[in-house]
Coordinates of C-alpha atoms in Angstrom, one line a residue:
M1 CA -26.8 -5.5 93.6
A2 CA -23.9 -3.7 92.2
H3 CA -23.3 0.2 93.1
P4 CA -22.0 2.2 90.6
E5 CA -18.7 3.5 91.1
E6 CA -18.3 7.1 92.9
P7 CA -16.8 9.9 90.5
E8 CA -13.4 11.2 91.5
Q9 CA -12.8 14.3 93.5
S10 CA -11.9 16.9 91.0
T11 CA -8.5 18.6 91.4
G12 CA -9.1 21.7 89.6
G13 CA -6.7 20.5 86.7
S14 CA -7.5 18.8 83.4
E15 CA -5.9 17.2 80.6
F16 CA -4.1 20.2 79.3
T17 CA -2.7 20.8 83.0
P18 CA 1.0 20.4 83.2
P19 CA 2.4 17.6 85.4
L20 CA 3.9 18.0 88.1
G21 CA 7.0 19.8 88.1
V22 CA 7.2 21.0 84.6
E23 CA 7.4 24.9 84.8
L24 CA 6.3 26.0 81.5
P25 CA 7.1 30.4 80.9
R26 CA 5.3 33.0 81.3
P27 CA 2.9 34.2 78.8
E28 CA 3.7 37.6 76.6
P29 CA 1.1 40.2 77.5
Q30 CA -1.1 40.9 75.3
G31 CA -1.7 44.4 73.8
S32 CA -4.4 46.5 73.0
A33 CA -5.6 46.8 69.3
F34 CA -6.6 50.9 70.3
A35 CA -3.3 51.3 71.9
R36 CA -0.7 54.0 70.7
P37 CA 2.3 52.5 69.1
G38 CA 5.1 51.9 70.6
T39 CA 2.9 52.2 74.4
R40 CA 2.8 50.1 77.0
T41 CA 0.0 48.4 78.7
S42 CA 2.2 46.2 81.2
P43 CA 4.8 46.4 82.5
Q44 CA 6.4 43.9 79.0
L45 CA 5.9 45.8 75.8
A46 CA 2.6 45.2 74.2
H47 CA 2.1 45.1 70.0
P48 CA 1.9 48.1 68.9
A49 CA -1.6 48.8 66.8
F50 CA -1.8 49.3 63.4
T51 CA -4.0 52.4 63.5
P52 CA -4.0 54.9 65.7
P53 CA -7.1 56.1 67.2
E54 CA -6.2 59.7 66.1
G55 CA -6.1 58.3 62.6
V56 CA -4.0 58.9 59.8
P57 CA -1.5 61.8 59.7
I58 CA -3.3 63.8 56.7
V59 CA -1.6 65.6 54.1
S60 CA -2.2 69.4 55.6
L61 CA -1.9 73.0 53.8
S62 CA -0.1 76.1 54.7
K63 CA -2.6 78.4 56.2
E64 CA -2.0 80.4 53.8
A65 CA -3.2 78.5 50.9
P66 CA -6.0 79.7 49.3
W67 CA -10.1 78.0 49.9
P68 CA -9.7 76.1 45.9
D69 CA -6.7 74.3 47.3
R70 CA -8.0 73.8 51.0
M71 CA -11.3 72.3 49.2
R72 CA -9.6 70.3 46.5
T73 CA -6.7 68.7 49.0
M74 CA -10.2 67.3 51.5
L75 CA -11.8 66.6 48.6
R76 CA -9.5 63.6 47.4
M77 CA -9.3 62.4 51.1
P78 CA -12.5 59.9 52.6
V79 CA -15.0 61.3 54.6
G80 CA -14.0 60.0 57.5
E81 CA -10.8 61.4 57.6
R82 CA -11.6 65.1 57.0
P83 CA -10.7 67.7 59.6
A84 CA -14.3 68.9 61.0
P85 CA -15.1 71.9 60.7
E86 CA -14.9 75.1 63.2
Q87 CA -18.0 77.0 63.9
P88 CA -17.7 81.1 63.8
A89 CA -19.4 81.8 67.2
R90 CA -20.2 85.6 65.5
R91 CA -23.2 83.5 63.3
P92 CA -25.9 84.1 64.9
E93 CA -27.5 80.9 63.2
A94 CA -24.8 78.8 64.9
E95 CA -26.2 78.7 68.5
G96 CA -29.0 75.8 67.3
G97 CA -26.8 74.4 65.0
P98 CA -26.5 75.2 61.0
P99 CA -29.8 75.1 59.5
V100 CA -28.9 71.9 57.6
P101 CA -31.5 72.0 54.6
R102 CA -30.9 75.7 53.8
V103 CA -26.8 75.0 53.9
L104 CA -27.1 72.3 51.6
D105 CA -29.5 74.3 49.4
L106 CA -27.8 77.2 49.3
T107 CA -24.5 75.0 48.1
L108 CA -26.1 73.5 45.5
R109 CA -27.3 76.6 43.8
I110 CA -23.7 78.4 44.5
G111 CA -22.4 74.8 42.5
E112 CA -24.8 75.0 39.9
L113 CA -23.7 78.8 38.7
L114 CA -20.2 77.9 38.2
L115 CA -21.1 74.4 36.6
A116 CA -23.4 76.5 34.4
G117 CA -20.2 78.6 33.8
G118 CA -18.5 76.4 32.6
E119 CA -16.1 75.6 35.4
G120 CA -14.3 72.4 35.9
A121 CA -16.2 69.5 37.6
E122 CA -13.3 69.2 40.5
D123 CA -13.4 73.1 41.6
V124 CA -17.6 73.5 41.1
E125 CA -16.7 69.7 44.0
A126 CA -14.4 71.7 46.4
A127 CA -16.4 75.2 46.1
M128 CA -19.6 72.9 47.5
L129 CA -17.4 71.6 50.2
G130 CA -16.6 75.1 51.3
V131 CA -19.6 76.8 51.4
A132 CA -21.0 73.8 53.7
H133 CA -18.1 73.6 55.4
A134 CA -17.8 77.4 56.6
Y135 CA -21.6 76.9 57.5
G136 CA -20.5 73.6 60.2
L137 CA -21.4 70.7 57.9
G138 CA -18.7 68.1 58.6
R139 CA -19.2 65.1 56.6
V140 CA -20.4 66.3 53.6
E141 CA -20.4 64.6 50.2
P142 CA -21.0 66.9 47.1
T143 CA -21.3 64.7 43.3
V144 CA -20.9 67.3 40.4
T145 CA -21.9 65.6 36.8
F146 CA -22.3 66.9 33.5
T147 CA -25.6 67.9 34.2
L148 CA -26.7 67.1 38.1
L149 CA -25.2 68.1 41.2
G150 CA -25.9 66.0 44.5
I151 CA -25.0 66.7 47.8
S152 CA -25.6 64.7 51.6
Y153 CA -24.8 65.2 54.6
Q154 CA -24.3 62.6 57.7
P155 CA -24.4 64.4 61.0
S156 CA -23.3 61.3 62.6
L157 CA -22.7 57.3 62.2
V158 CA -25.8 56.4 63.4
D159 CA -28.0 59.3 62.0
A160 CA -29.7 59.0 58.5
P161 CA -28.2 61.2 56.0
V162 CA -29.9 64.5 54.3
T163 CA -29.4 64.6 50.3
A164 CA -29.8 67.1 47.7
N165 CA -29.7 67.4 44.2
R166 CA -30.2 70.2 41.4
T167 CA -30.1 69.9 38.1
V168 CA -28.3 72.4 35.0
R169 CA -30.9 72.8 32.7
R170 CA -29.8 76.1 31.0
R171 CA -25.6 76.5 30.3
A172 CA -24.1 80.2 30.2
T173 CA -21.4 82.1 29.5
D174 CA -21.4 84.7 31.8
Y175 CA -17.6 85.5 33.3
T176 CA -18.7 88.5 34.8
R177 CA -21.0 86.4 37.2
L178 CA -18.5 83.6 37.2
A179 CA -16.6 86.4 39.4
A180 CA -18.9 87.6 41.2
V181 CA -20.0 84.0 42.2
F182 CA -16.4 83.3 43.2
R183 CA -16.3 86.9 45.4
L184 CA -19.2 84.9 46.8
I185 CA -17.6 81.8 47.9
N186 CA -14.6 84.1 49.0
D187 CA -16.6 86.3 51.7
I188 CA -18.3 83.2 53.4
T189 CA -15.4 81.0 53.3
A190 CA -14.0 83.9 55.2
A191 CA -16.5 84.0 58.2
D192 CA -17.8 87.3 56.8
L193 CA -21.3 86.2 55.8
T194 CA -24.2 85.2 57.7
L195 CA -26.7 82.5 55.7
E196 CA -29.4 85.6 54.6
D197 CA -26.6 88.2 53.4
A198 CA -25.0 84.8 51.0
Y199 CA -28.7 84.4 49.7
R200 CA -29.5 87.9 49.5
R201 CA -26.3 88.4 47.7
L202 CA -26.8 85.5 45.2
A203 CA -30.0 86.7 44.2
E204 CA -28.0 89.5 43.3
I205 CA -25.7 87.7 41.4
R206 CA -28.9 86.1 39.6
R207 CA -30.6 88.7 38.6
N208 CA -27.8 90.9 37.4
R209 CA -27.9 91.4 33.6
H210 CA -24.8 90.7 31.4
P211 CA -22.4 93.1 31.4
Y212 CA -22.1 93.9 27.4
P213 CA -25.5 94.5 25.3
G214 CA -26.7 91.9 22.3
W215 CA -24.9 94.3 19.4
L216 CA -21.5 94.4 21.4
L217 CA -21.8 90.6 20.9
T218 CA -22.0 90.4 17.5
A219 CA -20.0 93.6 16.6
A220 CA -17.4 91.1 18.7
A221 CA -17.9 87.7 16.9
G222 CA -16.8 89.8 13.7
L223 CA -14.0 91.2 14.9
L224 CA -13.1 87.9 16.5
A225 CA -13.4 86.5 12.5
G226 CA -11.5 89.1 10.9
A227 CA -8.4 89.2 13.1
A228 CA -8.4 85.3 12.7
S229 CA -8.8 85.9 9.1
M230 CA -5.5 88.3 9.5
L231 CA -3.6 85.6 11.8
V232 CA -3.8 83.3 8.7
G233 CA -2.5 85.4 6.1
G234 CA -5.5 87.1 5.1
G235 CA -4.3 90.1 3.9
G236 CA -6.2 93.6 3.3
P237 CA -9.2 95.4 4.8
L238 CA -11.2 93.8 2.6
V239 CA -10.9 90.2 3.9
F240 CA -11.1 91.5 7.0
A241 CA -14.5 93.3 6.5
I242 CA -16.1 89.9 4.6
A243 CA -15.0 87.9 7.2
A244 CA -16.6 90.0 10.1
L245 CA -19.8 90.1 7.8
G246 CA -20.2 86.3 7.7
A247 CA -19.5 86.0 11.5
M248 CA -22.2 88.8 12.2
L249 CA -24.2 87.1 10.0
G250 CA -24.1 83.9 11.5
D251 CA -24.4 84.6 14.7
R252 CA -27.3 86.3 14.2
L253 CA -29.0 83.7 12.1
A254 CA -27.6 81.6 16.0
W255 CA -29.6 84.1 18.0
L256 CA -32.8 83.5 15.6
C257 CA -32.8 79.7 15.9
A258 CA -32.0 80.1 20.0
G259 CA -35.1 82.2 19.8
R260 CA -37.0 79.2 18.5
G261 CA -36.0 76.6 20.5
L262 CA -33.6 74.9 18.4
P263 CA -31.2 72.8 19.6
E264 CA -27.9 74.2 20.1
F265 CA -26.4 71.6 17.5
Y266 CA -28.7 73.5 14.7
Q267 CA -27.2 76.2 15.9
F268 CA -23.5 76.1 15.5
V269 CA -25.1 74.5 11.8
A270 CA -27.3 77.4 10.6
A271 CA -23.6 80.0 12.2
A272 CA -21.1 78.0 10.4
M273 CA -23.2 78.7 7.1
P274 CA -22.7 82.3 6.4
A275 CA -18.8 82.5 7.1
A276 CA -18.6 79.6 4.8
V277 CA -20.9 81.6 2.0
M278 CA -18.9 84.1 1.8
G279 CA -15.7 82.4 1.4
V280 CA -17.0 81.0 -1.5
L281 CA -18.3 83.7 -3.3
I282 CA -15.4 85.1 -2.7
A283 CA -13.5 82.6 -4.1
R284 CA -16.5 82.3 -6.9
F285 CA -16.4 85.8 -8.0
G286 CA -13.3 87.1 -6.8
Q287 CA -11.7 88.0 -9.9
H288 CA -13.8 90.7 -10.4
L289 CA -12.8 92.6 -6.7
P290 CA -9.6 94.0 -6.3
G291 CA -6.9 92.0 -3.7
T292 CA -8.3 88.8 -3.1
S293 CA -7.5 85.6 -3.6
T294 CA -8.1 82.0 -3.2
L295 CA -5.8 82.2 0.4
Q296 CA -7.9 84.8 1.0
A297 CA -11.1 83.1 0.4
S298 CA -10.0 80.1 2.6
A299 CA -9.3 83.0 5.6
V300 CA -12.1 84.2 5.5
I301 CA -13.5 80.8 6.1
T302 CA -11.1 80.1 8.3
G303 CA -11.8 83.5 10.4
G304 CA -15.7 82.0 10.9
L305 CA -14.5 78.7 12.1
F306 CA -12.3 80.3 14.9
A307 CA -15.7 82.0 16.1
L308 CA -17.5 78.5 16.5
I309 CA -15.0 76.0 17.8
P310 CA -15.5 74.7 21.0
G311 CA -12.5 75.6 22.8
R312 CA -14.1 76.1 25.8
A313 CA -16.2 73.0 26.3
L314 CA -13.2 71.2 25.6
V315 CA -10.4 72.4 27.9
A316 CA -13.3 71.6 30.7
A317 CA -13.1 68.2 29.4
V318 CA -10.2 67.4 29.6
Q319 CA -9.6 69.2 32.4
D320 CA -12.4 66.6 34.1
G321 CA -10.8 63.9 32.6
L322 CA -7.7 64.4 34.1
T323 CA -9.0 65.4 37.3
G324 CA -11.0 61.9 37.2
F325 CA -14.3 62.9 36.7
Y326 CA -14.5 60.2 33.7
I327 CA -18.3 60.0 33.5
T328 CA -18.5 64.8 33.3
A329 CA -15.4 64.4 30.8
S330 CA -17.0 62.0 28.4
A331 CA -19.9 63.8 28.5
R332 CA -18.3 67.0 28.1
L333 CA -16.3 65.2 24.9
L334 CA -19.6 64.3 23.7
E335 CA -20.8 67.4 23.8
V336 CA -18.0 69.0 21.9
M337 CA -18.4 65.6 19.6
Y338 CA -21.9 67.0 18.2
L339 CA -20.9 71.2 18.3
F340 CA -18.0 70.4 16.0
T341 CA -20.3 67.6 14.0
G342 CA -23.1 71.0 13.5
I343 CA -19.8 73.4 12.3
V344 CA -18.6 70.4 9.5
V345 CA -21.6 69.9 8.6
G346 CA -22.8 73.7 7.7
V347 CA -19.3 74.2 6.3
T348 CA -19.5 70.9 4.5
L349 CA -23.0 71.9 2.5
I350 CA -21.3 75.2 1.7
L351 CA -18.6 73.9 0.5
Y352 CA -20.2 71.0 -2.0
A353 CA -22.3 73.9 -2.8
G354 CA -19.6 75.5 -3.8
V355 CA -17.6 73.8 -5.6
S356 CA -20.4 71.8 -7.3
L357 CA -20.5 75.8 -9.1
G358 CA -17.4 76.0 -10.2
A359 CA -15.7 77.7 -7.5
E360 CA -11.9 77.4 -6.8
L361 CA -10.8 75.9 -3.8
D362 CA -7.7 74.0 -3.3
P363 CA -7.0 72.4 -0.9
D364 CA -3.3 72.4 -1.3
Q365 CA -3.3 76.0 0.3
V366 CA -2.6 74.1 3.1
L367 CA 1.1 73.5 2.8
R368 CA 1.9 77.2 2.0
T369 CA 2.4 79.0 5.7
Y370 CA 2.0 82.5 6.3
E371 CA 4.3 84.4 8.5
N372 CA 4.0 88.1 9.2
P373 CA 5.2 88.3 12.9
P374 CA 3.7 91.8 13.8
V375 CA 0.5 91.5 12.0
Q376 CA -0.3 88.7 13.9
L377 CA 0.7 89.8 17.0
V378 CA -1.8 92.3 16.8
A379 CA -4.2 90.1 15.3
S380 CA -3.8 87.3 17.9
M381 CA -4.4 90.6 20.7
V382 CA -7.6 91.6 18.8
L383 CA -9.4 88.1 18.9
S384 CA -7.8 87.8 22.4
L385 CA -10.1 91.0 23.3
A386 CA -13.1 90.1 20.9
F387 CA -13.0 86.5 22.5
A388 CA -13.1 87.9 26.4
V389 CA -16.1 90.3 25.1
L390 CA -18.0 87.7 23.7
L391 CA -17.5 85.7 26.8
Q392 CA -19.1 88.2 29.0
C393 CA -15.6 89.3 31.1
E394 CA -15.7 92.0 33.2
R395 CA -14.2 94.8 31.3
S396 CA -11.1 94.7 33.8
V397 CA -10.1 92.2 32.1
L398 CA -10.5 92.8 28.8
V399 CA -6.6 94.5 28.6
I400 CA -5.2 91.5 30.6
A401 CA -6.9 89.0 28.8
A402 CA -5.7 90.7 25.1
L403 CA -2.4 90.8 26.6
N404 CA -2.2 87.0 27.6
G405 CA -4.0 86.0 24.2
G406 CA -0.2 88.0 22.6
V407 CA 1.8 86.3 24.3
A408 CA 0.6 82.8 24.1
W409 CA 0.5 84.0 20.0
T410 CA 4.8 85.5 20.5
V411 CA 5.4 81.5 22.0
Y412 CA 3.8 79.6 19.9
A413 CA 5.6 81.8 16.8
A414 CA 9.4 81.3 18.4
L415 CA 9.1 77.8 18.9
H416 CA 7.4 76.9 15.3
Q417 CA 7.6 79.4 12.4
E418 CA 10.5 79.3 10.5
K419 CA 11.5 82.9 9.9
I420 CA 11.6 83.9 13.8
G421 CA 11.2 80.3 15.5
I422 CA 13.6 76.9 15.9
G423 CA 11.5 75.0 13.6
M424 CA 8.9 73.0 16.3
S425 CA 6.5 70.6 16.0
P426 CA 3.1 72.8 15.5
V427 CA 1.4 70.8 18.1
A428 CA 4.6 70.6 20.7
A429 CA 4.7 74.4 20.2
T430 CA 0.6 74.4 20.5
A431 CA 1.2 72.6 24.4
V432 CA 4.0 75.2 25.4
A433 CA 1.8 78.5 24.9
A434 CA -1.3 76.7 25.7
G435 CA 0.7 75.3 29.2
L436 CA 2.1 79.2 29.6
V437 CA -1.6 80.4 29.2
G438 CA -2.7 78.2 31.7
L439 CA -0.2 79.0 34.1
F440 CA -0.6 82.6 33.5
G441 CA -4.2 82.5 34.4
Q442 CA -3.9 80.9 37.2
V443 CA -1.4 82.9 39.1
L444 CA -3.4 86.3 38.0
S445 CA -6.5 83.9 39.3
R446 CA -4.9 83.2 42.7
Y447 CA -3.8 86.8 43.1
R448 CA -7.2 88.2 42.5
Y449 CA -8.6 85.2 44.6
A450 CA -11.0 85.0 41.3
S451 CA -11.7 82.0 38.6
A452 CA -9.1 81.5 36.2
L453 CA -11.0 80.6 33.2
P454 CA -12.0 84.4 32.1
Y455 CA -8.1 85.1 32.3
V456 CA -7.2 81.4 30.0
T457 CA -10.4 80.9 27.8
A458 CA -10.0 84.0 25.5
A459 CA -6.4 83.6 25.8
I460 CA -6.5 80.1 24.0
G461 CA -8.4 81.4 21.2
P462 CA -5.5 82.2 18.2
L463 CA -4.0 78.6 19.3
L464 CA -7.2 77.3 18.0
P465 CA -7.0 74.8 15.1
G466 CA -9.0 76.3 12.5
S467 CA -6.9 76.5 10.0
A468 CA -6.6 72.7 10.5
T469 CA -10.3 72.2 10.4
Y470 CA -11.0 73.8 7.3
F471 CA -8.4 72.3 5.3
G472 CA -9.2 68.9 6.4
L473 CA -13.1 69.5 5.4
L474 CA -12.1 71.6 1.7
G475 CA -9.9 68.2 1.7
L476 CA -12.6 65.7 1.9
T477 CA -15.2 67.8 -0.1
R478 CA -12.7 67.9 -3.1
G479 CA -12.7 64.2 -2.5
H480 CA -9.3 64.1 -1.2
L481 CA -10.0 61.6 1.7
D482 CA -6.5 61.0 2.7
Q483 CA -4.9 65.0 3.4
G484 CA -8.8 65.6 4.5
F485 CA -8.4 63.0 7.6
A486 CA -5.0 64.2 7.3
S487 CA -5.7 67.9 8.5
L488 CA -9.0 66.8 10.2
T489 CA -6.4 64.6 12.8
K490 CA -4.1 67.7 13.0
A491 CA -7.0 69.7 14.2
A492 CA -7.8 67.2 17.5
A493 CA -4.4 66.9 18.2
L494 CA -4.2 70.5 18.5
A495 CA -7.2 71.1 19.9
L496 CA -6.1 68.4 22.6
A497 CA -2.6 70.1 23.1
V498 CA -4.3 73.2 24.1
A499 CA -6.6 71.5 26.3
I500 CA -4.0 69.3 27.9
G501 CA -1.5 72.4 28.3
V502 CA -3.7 74.6 29.5
N503 CA -4.3 72.2 32.8
L504 CA -0.7 70.8 32.9
G505 CA 0.2 74.9 33.2
G506 CA -2.4 75.5 35.8
E507 CA -1.1 72.8 38.0
V508 CA 2.2 73.7 38.0
A509 CA 1.1 76.9 39.2
R510 CA -0.8 75.5 42.2
L511 CA 2.8 73.1 43.3
F512 CA 5.2 75.3 43.3
I513 CA 3.6 79.4 43.4
T514 CA 2.3 80.8 46.5
L515 CA 0.2 83.2 47.2
P516 CA 1.4 87.1 48.2
R517 CA 1.7 88.5 51.3
G518 CA -0.3 91.2 51.2
A519 CA -2.6 93.9 53.2
D520 CA -5.9 91.4 52.6
Q521 CA -3.4 88.5 53.4
A522 CA -3.9 88.6 57.3
R523 CA -7.7 88.2 57.4
R524 CA -7.6 85.4 54.5
R525 CA -5.0 83.9 56.9
A526 CA -6.9 84.1 60.0
A527 CA -9.9 83.3 58.0
A528 CA -8.4 79.9 56.9
K529 CA -7.8 78.9 61.0
R530 CA -11.5 77.8 60.8
T531 CA -10.8 74.3 59.9
R532 CA -8.4 72.7 61.8
G533 CA -5.4 70.5 59.9
F534 CA -4.5 73.1 57.8

């Protein structure tokens, strides 16, 4: 019987073992993926790591930068690359860690007031991020859309996130309240307020009444319309008074519709009608009144339109689109379109009825320009002042807003009018003037650590396309479709020029203008050291 052969004894090699006498080169030592670039893990040079363990260097701002700039820079970073906040030791709630639900609730309530007041989505997110960081919440991600605010906080990568949201049901234009909210955020980010004090201040802001009574707002609407009629060439005090009366009737009618719970679209339809009625009456029976003409009738209707064009919403919509918030920008633009459609419906119905009754409304008046610099300068300043009152600005802002509006019109006239200017196209001149308004507004807001809206929104009033809107509607009513669509297209171009110019001016101010070094600067600079990396 044959026995199986015994297996050969192992020599410790394999089929991949090189033959005896052959010496292979020594293998290069392997580097670590977590080693810093240029370090050595052995006497030989290791391969450098692609990403250092401390992270990629981030963009940092100087310590003198205000909180909106610092938070905006952090907002544009991925959440994993943002520097962690340092909890101030003097806050009593810091001993057991920040109370996450209450901090998130406070953050959402502050963001709600800002969004309802007309602030852009990026500015609202920056404010929410600043408040959360001030109370020690680092891994926070705020989200803002047109009507919904959300915020998510994740303590660490292994912990479940905590989320909360809040819906904005009502939008109220009150720039005095907006300024108070900005002062509250400044105090929070400067580590001057505990959580309880911040809640107390916020409750006081929400309870405060509007700074101006209803009758004064109605009078301001009339003053705005009268000044606008003078700006476009209305002439004498009679046209001023009639334009003011139409605007005040429209304002009261809109208040009545709002009290009945009608949507804002119908409020704009109702508010646009009285001014158009006044213009049609002047055109129909103007021969019985001294000093009236077709041009003055057009000025009456145009003055009423100046008080209704949603310039504030348009600027916010364009700002959101330029900063990448496309959903919110689309919603704001849709809101502007609906409000503008309400104005079109209200004015067109009255114009159609007036033309049917024999009113002499001439769309060819758009070809005639009115140039009277002294009168127009005063009218633009009065218009901006009335607009600031309608926006519920603080009393200390009214004079600044009026002066800024006068500067805006002066720049526009110097660029566009043939009598004193260089004959630039109205769209380009409007964009330049609006850019200067945005620049001045951003500078003033940075010097006062406040929102730029009170200084910007009222000042763009003289630049709004009231005349182009009216003549476009009149051309469509009279059947001059080519001229009507051309005027409406011009109105849209002027409105976009205003919005883009304001945004560009603000960005230029943020990029190239530094803050003043005053007595209050030391406190703010020290407070900025709470956030590492800035």
